Coordinates of C-alpha atoms and ligand atoms in Angstrom, one line a residue:
M13 CA 87.6 56.0 103.9
S14 CA 90.8 57.7 105.5
D15 CA 90.9 61.5 105.4
L16 CA 94.7 61.2 103.3
A17 CA 93.4 59.3 100.6
K18 CA 89.8 61.0 100.7
N19 CA 92.1 64.3 100.0
S20 CA 92.9 63.3 96.7
N21 CA 89.3 64.0 95.3
L22 CA 89.1 67.4 96.9
H23 CA 88.3 70.2 94.2
I24 CA 88.1 73.7 94.2
D25 CA 84.3 74.8 93.1
G26 CA 85.5 77.3 90.1
A27 CA 82.3 78.9 89.4
A28 CA 82.0 80.0 93.1
L29 CA 85.4 81.2 92.6
W30 CA 84.9 82.8 89.7
A31 CA 81.7 84.5 90.7
D32 CA 83.9 85.9 94.3
L33 CA 86.1 87.5 91.8
M34 CA 83.7 88.8 89.7
E35 CA 81.1 89.8 93.3
T36 CA 84.9 92.0 94.7
A37 CA 85.4 93.3 91.5
Q38 CA 82.3 95.8 92.3
F39 CA 83.7 97.6 95.5
G40 CA 86.1 100.1 93.8
G41 CA 85.6 98.6 90.0
T42 CA 85.6 101.0 87.0
E43 CA 84.1 101.7 84.1
K44 CA 86.7 100.0 81.8
G45 CA 86.5 96.7 83.7
G46 CA 89.6 97.1 86.2
V47 CA 89.3 98.0 90.2
R48 CA 90.2 101.0 92.1
R49 CA 90.7 100.3 95.7
L50 CA 92.8 102.2 97.4
T51 CA 94.1 100.9 100.9
L52 CA 92.2 102.2 104.2
T53 CA 89.3 104.1 101.3
K54 CA 85.8 103.3 101.2
E55 CA 86.4 100.4 98.8
D56 CA 88.9 99.1 101.4
K57 CA 86.3 98.5 103.9
L58 CA 83.6 97.0 101.4
V59 CA 85.6 94.7 100.6
R60 CA 87.1 93.4 104.4
D61 CA 83.6 94.1 104.9
W62 CA 82.6 91.0 102.7
F63 CA 85.6 89.3 103.0
M64 CA 84.8 88.9 107.1
R65 CA 81.1 87.8 106.4
T66 CA 81.8 85.1 103.5
C67 CA 84.1 83.5 105.5
Q68 CA 82.4 83.5 108.8
S69 CA 79.4 82.0 106.7
L70 CA 81.8 79.0 105.5
G71 CA 82.7 78.1 109.2
C72 CA 85.4 80.2 110.2
E73 CA 86.3 82.2 112.7
V74 CA 87.8 85.9 111.6
S75 CA 89.8 88.1 113.4
Y76 CA 92.4 91.3 112.2
D77 CA 95.4 92.7 114.4
S78 CA 96.6 95.7 114.7
M79 CA 97.6 96.2 110.8
G80 CA 94.6 95.9 109.8
N81 CA 95.8 92.3 108.1
L82 CA 92.7 89.9 108.1
F83 CA 92.9 86.4 109.3
A84 CA 90.0 83.8 108.9
R85 CA 90.8 80.7 111.2
R86 CA 88.9 77.3 110.5
P87 CA 90.4 74.8 113.2
G88 CA 92.0 71.9 112.9
Q89 CA 92.0 68.6 115.0
D90 CA 95.4 69.9 116.8
N91 CA 94.4 73.4 117.5
N92 CA 98.0 73.7 119.7
L93 CA 99.9 73.4 116.4
P94 CA 100.3 76.9 114.6
P95 CA 98.2 77.4 111.7
I96 CA 99.7 76.2 107.5
T97 CA 98.2 79.9 106.0
M98 CA 97.5 81.4 102.8
G99 CA 96.8 84.5 101.2
S100 CA 97.3 87.2 99.5
H101 CA 95.9 91.4 99.4
L102 CA 92.7 92.6 98.4
D103 CA 93.9 96.5 97.6
T104 CA 94.9 97.8 94.1
Q105 CA 96.4 99.9 92.1
P106 CA 94.4 103.3 91.4
T107 CA 93.8 101.1 87.6
G108 CA 94.3 98.3 88.4
G109 CA 92.5 94.9 87.6
K110 CA 90.0 92.3 89.2
F111 CA 93.1 89.5 89.7
D112 CA 96.5 91.2 91.2
G113 CA 96.4 89.5 94.9
I114 CA 92.6 89.0 95.1
L115 CA 92.8 85.7 93.2
G116 CA 95.7 84.7 95.9
V117 CA 92.9 85.6 98.5
L118 CA 90.3 84.4 97.0
G119 CA 91.5 81.1 96.1
G120 CA 92.5 80.9 99.3
L121 CA 88.8 81.3 100.7
A122 CA 87.6 78.4 97.3
V123 CA 90.2 76.4 99.3
L124 CA 88.1 76.9 102.9
R125 CA 85.1 76.2 100.9
T126 CA 85.9 73.0 99.7
L127 CA 87.1 72.1 103.2
H128 CA 83.5 73.3 104.4
Q129 CA 81.8 71.9 102.2
S130 CA 83.1 68.5 102.2
G131 CA 83.4 68.3 106.0
Y132 CA 87.2 67.6 105.5
A133 CA 89.2 67.6 109.0
T134 CA 93.1 69.0 108.8
R135 CA 95.4 68.6 111.6
H136 CA 96.3 72.0 111.4
P137 CA 94.2 74.5 111.6
I138 CA 94.1 76.6 107.9
E139 CA 94.4 80.3 108.4
L140 CA 93.8 82.7 105.5
I141 CA 95.4 86.0 105.2
S142 CA 94.5 88.9 103.1
W143 CA 97.5 91.5 104.2
T144 CA 97.2 95.2 104.7
N145 CA 98.4 97.6 101.9
E146 CA 100.3 95.3 99.3
E147 CA 100.3 97.8 96.2
G148 CA 101.9 100.6 98.3
S149 CA 100.2 103.2 95.7
R150 CA 98.4 105.1 98.7
F151 CA 101.1 104.6 101.4
S152 CA 104.5 103.9 100.4
P153 CA 106.3 101.4 100.7
P154 CA 104.6 98.2 99.1
M155 CA 104.0 95.1 101.0
M156 CA 103.7 97.6 104.3
C157 CA 101.9 95.1 106.7
S158 CA 103.7 91.6 105.7
G159 CA 106.9 93.4 106.0
V160 CA 105.6 94.6 109.9
F161 CA 104.4 90.8 110.4
A162 CA 107.9 89.7 109.0
G163 CA 109.8 92.6 111.5
I164 CA 111.0 93.9 108.3
F165 CA 109.0 97.7 109.2
T166 CA 108.1 98.3 112.8
E167 CA 104.4 98.9 114.0
A168 CA 105.3 102.9 115.0
E169 CA 106.8 103.8 111.1
V170 CA 103.9 102.7 109.6
L171 CA 101.4 104.2 111.6
E172 CA 103.1 107.8 110.5
K173 CA 103.1 106.9 106.8
R174 CA 101.2 109.7 105.2
D175 CA 99.2 109.6 102.2
R176 CA 99.5 112.3 99.6
A177 CA 97.0 114.6 100.9
G178 CA 99.0 114.3 104.5
I179 CA 96.8 111.4 106.0
R180 CA 97.7 109.4 108.3
F181 CA 97.5 105.4 107.9
G182 CA 97.4 105.3 111.9
D183 CA 94.5 107.8 111.2
E184 CA 93.0 105.6 108.5
L185 CA 93.2 102.8 109.8
D186 CA 91.3 103.7 113.0
A187 CA 88.7 105.1 110.4
I188 CA 87.7 101.9 108.5
G189 CA 87.8 100.4 111.8
Y190 CA 90.2 97.5 111.2
R191 CA 92.9 98.1 113.8
G192 CA 92.8 95.2 115.8
E193 CA 93.6 94.2 119.4
E194 CA 96.5 91.3 117.8
V195 CA 99.9 92.7 118.0
C196 CA 101.1 92.1 113.8
G197 CA 103.6 89.6 113.9
Q198 CA 102.5 88.2 117.3
H199 CA 100.9 85.2 115.1
P200 CA 102.9 82.2 114.8
I201 CA 102.3 79.8 111.4
S202 CA 103.7 76.5 110.2
A203 CA 104.0 77.9 106.5
Y204 CA 102.2 80.3 104.3
F205 CA 101.6 79.6 100.2
E206 CA 100.5 82.4 97.7
L207 CA 98.1 81.9 94.4
H208 CA 98.8 85.0 92.3
I209 CA 98.9 86.3 88.6
E210 CA 102.4 85.9 87.2
Q211 CA 102.3 90.0 85.8
G212 CA 104.4 88.8 83.5
P213 CA 104.2 87.1 79.8
I214 CA 106.5 84.0 80.6
L215 CA 103.9 81.0 81.0
E216 CA 101.7 81.7 78.3
A217 CA 104.2 82.4 75.7
E218 CA 105.3 79.1 76.9
D219 CA 101.9 78.3 76.9
K220 CA 102.1 76.6 80.7
T221 CA 99.0 76.7 83.4
I222 CA 101.4 77.1 86.6
G223 CA 104.7 78.7 87.2
I224 CA 106.2 76.6 90.6
V225 CA 107.8 80.1 91.8
T226 CA 111.1 79.1 93.6
G227 CA 112.0 82.9 94.8
I228 CA 111.6 86.1 94.3
Q229 CA 114.3 88.4 92.4
G230 CA 116.6 90.3 94.1
A231 CA 116.4 94.7 93.3
R232 CA 118.4 97.7 94.1
W233 CA 117.0 101.0 93.0
Y234 CA 118.9 104.1 92.8
E235 CA 118.6 108.0 92.2
V236 CA 121.3 109.9 90.1
T237 CA 122.0 113.3 90.0
V238 CA 124.1 114.7 87.2
R239 CA 125.1 118.5 87.4
G240 CA 126.5 120.6 84.7
K241 CA 125.9 123.9 84.0
D242 CA 123.1 126.0 82.5
A243 CA 124.8 127.7 79.8
H244 CA 122.7 129.8 76.7
A245 CA 121.7 127.0 73.6
G246 CA 122.8 130.0 71.3
S247 CA 126.3 131.2 72.3
T248 CA 128.0 128.1 74.1
P249 CA 130.4 126.2 72.0
M250 CA 129.6 122.5 71.9
T251 CA 133.7 122.0 73.5
L252 CA 132.7 124.3 76.4
R253 CA 129.4 122.7 77.9
H254 CA 128.7 120.8 80.8
D255 CA 125.6 119.2 79.3
A256 CA 124.1 117.1 82.0
L257 CA 121.9 115.7 79.8
V258 CA 124.1 113.9 77.2
A259 CA 125.8 113.0 80.2
T260 CA 122.5 111.4 80.7
A261 CA 121.9 110.0 77.6
G262 CA 125.1 107.6 77.6
M263 CA 124.2 106.8 81.1
I264 CA 120.8 105.7 80.1
E265 CA 122.1 103.7 77.3
A266 CA 124.4 101.8 80.0
V267 CA 122.0 100.7 82.2
S268 CA 120.1 98.6 79.3
K269 CA 123.4 97.8 77.9
V270 CA 124.9 96.2 81.6
A271 CA 121.1 94.5 81.8
K272 CA 121.6 92.9 78.6
A273 CA 125.2 91.8 79.3
H274 CA 124.0 90.0 82.2
G275 CA 120.8 88.4 80.3
P276 CA 118.6 86.6 80.2
S277 CA 117.6 86.9 83.5
A278 CA 118.8 90.7 84.5
V279 CA 116.7 94.0 84.2
G280 CA 117.4 97.1 84.2
T281 CA 115.5 100.3 83.9
V282 CA 115.2 104.3 83.9
G283 CA 111.8 104.6 84.1
L284 CA 112.0 108.4 85.8
I285 CA 113.7 111.6 84.8
E286 CA 113.8 115.4 85.6
N287 CA 115.6 117.7 82.9
R288 CA 116.5 120.9 84.3
P289 CA 115.7 123.8 83.5
N290 CA 113.9 122.0 80.6
S291 CA 113.9 125.2 78.1
S292 CA 114.3 124.6 74.5
N293 CA 116.7 127.2 74.4
V294 CA 119.2 126.4 77.7
V295 CA 121.8 123.7 77.7
P296 CA 120.6 120.8 80.7
G297 CA 122.2 122.5 83.8
E298 CA 120.8 119.1 86.1
V299 CA 119.4 115.9 85.6
F300 CA 117.6 114.1 87.8
F301 CA 116.9 110.2 87.1
T302 CA 116.4 106.5 88.9
V303 CA 117.7 103.1 87.9
D304 CA 116.4 99.7 88.7
I305 CA 118.3 96.8 88.2
R306 CA 116.9 93.1 89.4
D307 CA 118.1 89.4 88.9
P308 CA 117.4 85.9 90.7
D309 CA 121.2 86.2 92.0
D310 CA 122.2 88.7 94.2
A311 CA 125.9 88.6 92.9
V312 CA 124.9 89.5 89.6
V313 CA 122.9 92.4 91.0
L314 CA 126.5 93.3 92.5
R315 CA 128.4 93.2 89.7
M316 CA 125.7 95.4 87.7
E317 CA 126.1 97.9 90.4
K318 CA 130.0 97.9 89.6
E319 CA 130.3 98.0 86.3
L320 CA 128.2 100.5 86.2
K321 CA 129.0 102.9 88.6
T322 CA 132.6 102.3 86.8
L323 CA 130.4 103.1 83.4
M324 CA 128.2 106.3 84.6
E325 CA 132.0 107.9 86.1
K326 CA 133.6 107.4 82.7
I327 CA 130.8 109.2 81.1
A328 CA 130.5 112.2 83.5
L329 CA 134.2 112.6 83.1
D330 CA 134.1 112.5 79.0
N331 CA 131.3 115.1 79.2
Q332 CA 132.5 117.9 81.9
V333 CA 130.3 116.8 84.5
T334 CA 129.6 114.8 88.0
V335 CA 126.9 112.3 88.8
E336 CA 126.1 111.4 92.3
I337 CA 124.6 107.7 92.5
V338 CA 122.8 107.3 95.9
Q339 CA 121.4 103.6 96.3
I340 CA 117.9 104.0 97.9
W341 CA 116.4 100.5 98.0
D342 CA 118.4 97.2 98.4
A343 CA 115.7 94.0 97.8
P344 CA 118.1 90.7 97.8
A345 CA 116.8 87.8 96.1
V346 CA 114.0 85.7 98.3
H347 CA 114.6 82.0 98.1
F348 CA 111.4 80.0 99.1
D349 CA 111.6 77.2 101.0
P350 CA 112.3 73.5 98.9
A351 CA 110.2 71.7 100.8
C352 CA 107.2 73.7 99.9
I353 CA 108.2 74.4 96.4
G354 CA 108.1 70.7 96.0
M355 CA 104.4 70.6 97.5
V356 CA 103.3 72.5 94.9
E357 CA 105.2 71.2 92.3
Q358 CA 104.2 67.2 93.4
T359 CA 100.6 69.1 92.9
T360 CA 101.4 70.1 89.8
Q361 CA 102.2 66.7 88.8
E362 CA 99.3 64.7 90.5
K363 CA 96.6 66.7 88.5
G364 CA 98.2 66.7 85.4
Y365 CA 98.5 70.5 84.7
S366 CA 101.6 71.5 82.6
A367 CA 104.0 73.6 84.5
R368 CA 107.5 75.2 85.2
R369 CA 109.8 76.4 87.5
I370 CA 109.9 80.4 87.7
V371 CA 111.4 83.2 89.5
S372 CA 108.8 85.9 90.4
G373 CA 109.8 89.3 89.0
P374 CA 108.1 91.8 91.2
G375 CA 108.0 91.3 94.6
H376 CA 105.3 89.9 96.9
D377 CA 104.2 89.8 100.2
A378 CA 105.2 86.0 99.7
G379 CA 108.9 87.4 99.9
Y380 CA 108.3 89.1 103.5
L381 CA 107.0 85.7 104.6
A382 CA 110.0 84.0 103.7
H383 CA 111.5 85.6 106.4
V384 CA 109.6 84.4 109.3
A385 CA 107.8 80.4 108.0
P386 CA 108.3 78.0 105.1
T387 CA 107.2 79.9 102.2
A388 CA 106.1 79.2 98.4
M389 CA 104.2 80.6 95.5
I390 CA 101.9 79.4 92.8
F391 CA 101.8 81.5 89.9
V392 CA 98.7 81.3 86.8
P393 CA 99.1 83.3 83.4
C394 CA 97.8 86.6 82.8
K395 CA 96.6 87.9 79.2
D396 CA 99.3 89.4 77.7
G397 CA 101.5 89.3 80.8
L398 CA 99.5 92.6 81.4
S399 CA 98.8 93.5 84.8
H400 CA 98.7 96.7 87.2
N401 CA 96.2 97.8 84.6
E402 CA 92.5 97.6 84.4
E403 CA 92.5 95.4 81.4
E404 CA 93.9 93.0 83.4
S405 CA 92.5 89.4 82.4
I406 CA 92.8 85.7 83.4
L407 CA 91.0 82.4 82.1
E408 CA 88.4 81.1 84.7
G409 CA 89.6 77.7 83.9
D410 CA 93.4 78.9 84.7
A411 CA 91.5 80.8 88.0
E412 CA 90.8 77.3 89.0
K413 CA 93.5 74.9 88.0
G414 CA 95.9 77.8 90.3
A415 CA 93.3 77.4 93.1
N416 CA 93.3 73.4 92.6
V417 CA 97.5 73.7 93.5
L418 CA 96.8 75.9 96.2
L419 CA 94.3 73.4 98.1
G420 CA 96.5 70.1 97.5
A421 CA 99.5 72.6 98.7
I422 CA 98.0 72.7 101.7
L423 CA 96.9 69.2 102.2
K424 CA 100.1 68.0 101.7
A425 CA 101.3 70.6 104.2
D426 CA 98.9 70.0 106.5
T427 CA 100.1 66.1 106.6
E428 CA 103.9 66.9 106.3
L429 CA 104.6 69.8 108.6
N430 CA 105.2 69.3 112.2
L431 CA 105.3 65.6 112.7
K432 CA 106.0 64.3 116.2
Ligands
ZN520 ZN1 99.9 91.5 94.0

């Protein structure tokens, strides 16, 4: 039988994948059944050691680059070809779950296991990557080391990042022994596929097993300071107030209204607010808050920004206060590679899995990888759309199906890419 005919018979060992998910959940496992595995801590080292050992036992060569990104390489027939890659992250939020990121790494491991046990020979080397510090919880920003890999951040700036205790990223990377010789980013790849939980409610609500992810929506963040005047709550008439909080209330409502007006895909959030002096008998003199707006279409994000600025300035004027709006983050929308999206979609059809195209709300390592290689993502549902939560949960069958789609997409990429 030719390898091509044989590859449709290959499938993931779902029980082994689930066992891996449960085993790694012990590294930083919490009482509530979640995982606390912050970047470059001893729990992070433990799961890395496990990853290296397990990949070696499946016949892979393992290595790590100067940012501590882990690579497990299964050689192909033509090792001059850049590898077809897959991956995600093994770090978690402080009260995270067992699946966010981890499913993508262990799903990739399940692909390697299938290839190893069947003795299937790919043309390209196949590599599994675990990216350092996707969550950005201990060291900000998120997706830090896939960002260095893709040339978004420099290695020097990332090494200097400090956690809230003042501990340097570079020192912690040395301390756990995972700073490699290979310069981060000096690692050509042919394609990248990432399996991930949806972290939202859409697949579950529509009773679909697979999300064929076409891209990641664009996002902009702002810091807003509204300045009025502190005054006595008893003696200052309403007409003479410069109440920063009343003005802010109108602005928060405006964020919600503008997002709804651009619905259903647009979202707008005020999630952090500081009221000063925050005293019950003082008219608030200053308020600081953040705004997060997102949409799959960058033009919509831009329109929302314009409308919001106009509205906020008018609200400030009406309330005799001033408003200062500073943009602190701009992440343009990511559009994944049509050919790679097609490989994912075709696999779902061949397997007979229910599926829909979907745009990711959260950012992912794949968003940065799309800058340097053809990229696509695969989503599986998570219960109640819950993520970044110790109760995060998925179905064993969905994990297996998601990894089967990853396997199918990798094998398609292997036969379809880099043809002479
Ligand atoms: Zn993640």
